[in-house]
Amino acid sequence: MMSRTVETCIDINASVEIVWQVLTDFPTYGQWNPFIRAVTGSPTLHQMLSFTVATGPETTVSATARVLRVDPPRLLVWGGHLPMGLFRGEHSFTIRPRGNGVEFRNSERFSGLLVPFTINTSRMQAQNAAFEGFDRALKKRAESMMSGSIAKT
């Protein structure tokens, strides 16, 4: 069975709790997130989530996933799959203390029989760029909250 992984990492000068708060405050995604524009549902184990994901400057797609693992305030994993091992995607966010801030990892692993036909090099590069945009926006929002320029909710 074939698999491919996209992973990005960024250091954020904010507490684990603030980064977790920003990551799991789904109603505010439209205010700051350039990749995942909207999420409905909650970051609760087995909860179904619905997403609006940007695929271009003016285009979006809808997707759903189930929360597979949650370990607040350090780990959130969601994923979805097609039957018979055809395709599986598992997206994880990991927050680890590092110095006066955190290391934030944003990762998605694709596996299944359809991976060689659906996840090519250009798709991996586009996914990596989208994750990096997500990471930078999360960093900006969390660091703004630490400095008090965004009211903590």
PDB file of C-alpha atoms in Angstrom, residues 28-145:
ATOM      1  CA  THR A  28     -12.971  32.181  13.975  1.00  0.00           C
ATOM      2  CA  TYR A  29     -11.183  30.338  11.133  1.00  0.00           C
ATOM      3  CA  GLY A  30     -12.734  32.646   8.542  1.00  0.00           C
ATOM      4  CA  GLN A  31     -11.067  35.631  10.258  1.00  0.00           C
ATOM      5  CA  TRP A  32      -7.485  34.381  10.041  1.00  0.00           C
ATOM      6  CA  ASN A  33      -7.087  31.065   8.215  1.00  0.00           C
ATOM      7  CA  PRO A  34      -6.177  31.295   4.512  1.00  0.00           C
ATOM      8  CA  PHE A  35      -6.443  27.515   3.906  1.00  0.00           C
ATOM      9  CA  ILE A  36      -9.340  26.185   5.988  1.00  0.00           C
ATOM     10  CA  ARG A  37     -11.904  28.954   5.663  1.00  0.00           C
ATOM     11  CA  ALA A  38     -14.630  27.401   7.828  1.00  0.00           C
ATOM     12  CA  VAL A  39     -15.146  24.439  10.142  1.00  0.00           C
ATOM     13  CA  THR A  40     -18.346  23.266  11.775  1.00  0.00           C
ATOM     14  CA  GLY A  41     -18.291  20.773  14.609  1.00  0.00           C
ATOM     15  CA  SER A  42     -16.156  20.612  17.710  1.00  0.00           C
ATOM     16  CA  PRO A  43     -12.704  19.204  18.497  1.00  0.00           C
ATOM     17  CA  THR A  44     -14.210  16.301  20.430  1.00  0.00           C
ATOM     18  CA  LEU A  45     -13.338  12.625  19.966  1.00  0.00           C
ATOM     19  CA  HIS A  46     -15.464  10.967  17.229  1.00  0.00           C
ATOM     20  CA  GLN A  47     -17.117  14.286  16.295  1.00  0.00           C
ATOM     21  CA  MET A  48     -17.777  14.796  12.571  1.00  0.00           C
ATOM     22  CA  LEU A  49     -16.333  18.013  11.180  1.00  0.00           C
ATOM     23  CA  SER A  50     -17.314  19.809   7.984  1.00  0.00           C
ATOM     24  CA  PHE A  51     -14.754  22.036   6.245  1.00  0.00           C
ATOM     25  CA  THR A  52     -14.564  24.647   3.561  1.00  0.00           C
ATOM     26  CA  VAL A  53     -11.025  24.483   2.164  1.00  0.00           C
ATOM     27  CA  ALA A  54      -9.430  27.008  -0.212  1.00  0.00           C
ATOM     28  CA  THR A  55      -8.080  25.348  -3.343  1.00  0.00           C
ATOM     29  CA  GLY A  56      -7.256  28.584  -5.140  1.00  0.00           C
ATOM     30  CA  PRO A  57      -7.697  32.343  -4.842  1.00  0.00           C
ATOM     31  CA  GLU A  58     -11.419  32.168  -5.594  1.00  0.00           C
ATOM     32  CA  THR A  59     -12.209  28.454  -5.284  1.00  0.00           C
ATOM     33  CA  THR A  60     -13.129  26.258  -2.339  1.00  0.00           C
ATOM     34  CA  VAL A  61     -14.182  22.669  -1.775  1.00  0.00           C
ATOM     35  CA  SER A  62     -16.177  21.085   1.006  1.00  0.00           C
ATOM     36  CA  ALA A  63     -14.955  18.077   2.949  1.00  0.00           C
ATOM     37  CA  THR A  64     -15.777  16.111   6.065  1.00  0.00           C
ATOM     38  CA  ALA A  65     -13.642  14.258   8.578  1.00  0.00           C
ATOM     39  CA  ARG A  66     -13.982  12.590  11.955  1.00  0.00           C
ATOM     40  CA  VAL A  67     -11.944  13.582  15.008  1.00  0.00           C
ATOM     41  CA  LEU A  68      -9.742  10.531  15.622  1.00  0.00           C
ATOM     42  CA  ARG A  69      -7.606  11.651  18.580  1.00  0.00           C
ATOM     43  CA  VAL A  70      -7.614  14.604  20.942  1.00  0.00           C
ATOM     44  CA  ASP A  71      -5.130  15.286  23.723  1.00  0.00           C
ATOM     45  CA  PRO A  72      -5.700  18.924  24.776  1.00  0.00           C
ATOM     46  CA  PRO A  73      -3.700  21.101  24.552  1.00  0.00           C
ATOM     47  CA  ARG A  74      -1.128  19.137  22.560  1.00  0.00           C
ATOM     48  CA  LEU A  75      -2.690  16.966  19.842  1.00  0.00           C
ATOM     49  CA  LEU A  76      -5.632  17.080  17.456  1.00  0.00           C
ATOM     50  CA  VAL A  77      -6.068  14.464  14.703  1.00  0.00           C
ATOM     51  CA  TRP A  78      -8.888  14.191  12.183  1.00  0.00           C
ATOM     52  CA  GLY A  79      -9.307  11.996   9.159  1.00  0.00           C
ATOM     53  CA  GLY A  80     -11.468  10.360   6.568  1.00  0.00           C
ATOM     54  CA  HIS A  81     -11.344   7.369   4.260  1.00  0.00           C
ATOM     55  CA  LEU A  82     -12.885   5.530   1.351  1.00  0.00           C
ATOM     56  CA  PRO A  83     -13.955   1.883   1.760  1.00  0.00           C
ATOM     57  CA  MET A  84     -11.758  -1.166   1.052  1.00  0.00           C
ATOM     58  CA  GLY A  85      -8.461   0.613   1.676  1.00  0.00           C
ATOM     59  CA  LEU A  86      -8.810   2.769  -1.419  1.00  0.00           C
ATOM     60  CA  PHE A  87      -7.827   6.026   0.281  1.00  0.00           C
ATOM     61  CA  ARG A  88      -7.252   7.395   3.775  1.00  0.00           C
ATOM     62  CA  GLY A  89      -6.203  10.845   4.902  1.00  0.00           C
ATOM     63  CA  GLU A  90      -5.158  11.607   8.469  1.00  0.00           C
ATOM     64  CA  HIS A  91      -4.379  15.197   9.463  1.00  0.00           C
ATOM     65  CA  SER A  92      -2.592  15.907  12.740  1.00  0.00           C
ATOM     66  CA  PHE A  93      -1.663  19.044  14.628  1.00  0.00           C
ATOM     67  CA  THR A  94       0.958  18.693  17.351  1.00  0.00           C
ATOM     68  CA  ILE A  95       1.898  21.435  19.828  1.00  0.00           C
ATOM     69  CA  ARG A  96       5.097  20.936  21.864  1.00  0.00           C
ATOM     70  CA  PRO A  97       6.623  23.336  24.392  1.00  0.00           C
ATOM     71  CA  ARG A  98       9.933  24.744  23.170  1.00  0.00           C
ATOM     72  CA  GLY A  99      11.816  27.454  25.036  1.00  0.00           C
ATOM     73  CA  ASN A 100       9.455  30.376  25.659  1.00  0.00           C
ATOM     74  CA  GLY A 101       7.007  29.183  23.031  1.00  0.00           C
ATOM     75  CA  VAL A 102       5.980  26.097  21.103  1.00  0.00           C
ATOM     76  CA  GLU A 103       6.871  24.002  18.115  1.00  0.00           C
ATOM     77  CA  PHE A 104       3.763  23.524  15.965  1.00  0.00           C
ATOM     78  CA  ARG A 105       3.646  20.591  13.514  1.00  0.00           C
ATOM     79  CA  ASN A 106       1.005  20.366  10.819  1.00  0.00           C
ATOM     80  CA  SER A 107       0.965  16.968   9.090  1.00  0.00           C
ATOM     81  CA  GLU A 108      -1.201  14.928   6.764  1.00  0.00           C
ATOM     82  CA  ARG A 109      -0.596  11.314   5.790  1.00  0.00           C
ATOM     83  CA  PHE A 110      -2.311   9.877   2.741  1.00  0.00           C
ATOM     84  CA  SER A 111      -2.466   6.109   2.272  1.00  0.00           C
ATOM     85  CA  GLY A 112      -4.315   3.581   0.161  1.00  0.00           C
ATOM     86  CA  LEU A 113      -4.505   2.094  -3.283  1.00  0.00           C
ATOM     87  CA  LEU A 114      -5.522   5.374  -4.955  1.00  0.00           C
ATOM     88  CA  VAL A 115      -2.622   7.438  -3.574  1.00  0.00           C
ATOM     89  CA  PRO A 116      -0.334   6.995  -6.628  1.00  0.00           C
ATOM     90  CA  PHE A 117      -3.161   8.258  -8.858  1.00  0.00           C
ATOM     91  CA  THR A 118      -4.400  11.148  -6.688  1.00  0.00           C
ATOM     92  CA  ILE A 119      -1.425  12.502  -4.718  1.00  0.00           C
ATOM     93  CA  ASN A 120       1.217  13.588  -7.227  1.00  0.00           C
ATOM     94  CA  THR A 121       4.229  15.872  -6.785  1.00  0.00           C
ATOM     95  CA  SER A 122       2.360  19.047  -7.720  1.00  0.00           C
ATOM     96  CA  ARG A 123      -0.440  18.211  -5.279  1.00  0.00           C
ATOM     97  CA  MET A 124       2.131  17.576  -2.527  1.00  0.00           C
ATOM     98  CA  GLN A 125       3.804  20.934  -3.266  1.00  0.00           C
ATOM     99  CA  ALA A 126       0.461  22.749  -3.225  1.00  0.00           C
ATOM    100  CA  GLN A 127      -0.484  21.039   0.055  1.00  0.00           C
ATOM    101  CA  ASN A 128       2.864  22.009   1.582  1.00  0.00           C
ATOM    102  CA  ALA A 129       2.371  25.653   0.548  1.00  0.00           C
ATOM    103  CA  ALA A 130      -1.169  25.642   1.981  1.00  0.00           C
ATOM    104  CA  PHE A 131       0.085  24.187   5.284  1.00  0.00           C
ATOM    105  CA  GLU A 132       2.838  26.806   5.482  1.00  0.00           C
ATOM    106  CA  GLY A 133       0.228  29.549   4.976  1.00  0.00           C
ATOM    107  CA  PHE A 134      -1.936  27.997   7.704  1.00  0.00           C
ATOM    108  CA  ASP A 135       1.090  27.811  10.042  1.00  0.00           C
ATOM    109  CA  ARG A 136       2.115  31.448   9.479  1.00  0.00           C
ATOM    110  CA  ALA A 137      -1.452  32.650  10.042  1.00  0.00           C
ATOM    111  CA  LEU A 138      -1.794  30.561  13.228  1.00  0.00           C
ATOM    112  CA  LYS A 139       1.537  31.965  14.465  1.00  0.00           C
ATOM    113  CA  LYS A 140       0.449  35.545  13.763  1.00  0.00           C
ATOM    114  CA  ARG A 141      -2.896  35.089  15.522  1.00  0.00           C
ATOM    115  CA  ALA A 142      -1.450  33.281  18.572  1.00  0.00           C
ATOM    116  CA  GLU A 143       1.387  35.767  18.992  1.00  0.00           C
ATOM    117  CA  SER A 144      -1.101  38.651  18.651  1.00  0.00           C
ATOM    118  CA  MET A 145      -3.191  37.110  21.415  1.00  0.00           C
TER     119      MET A 145
END
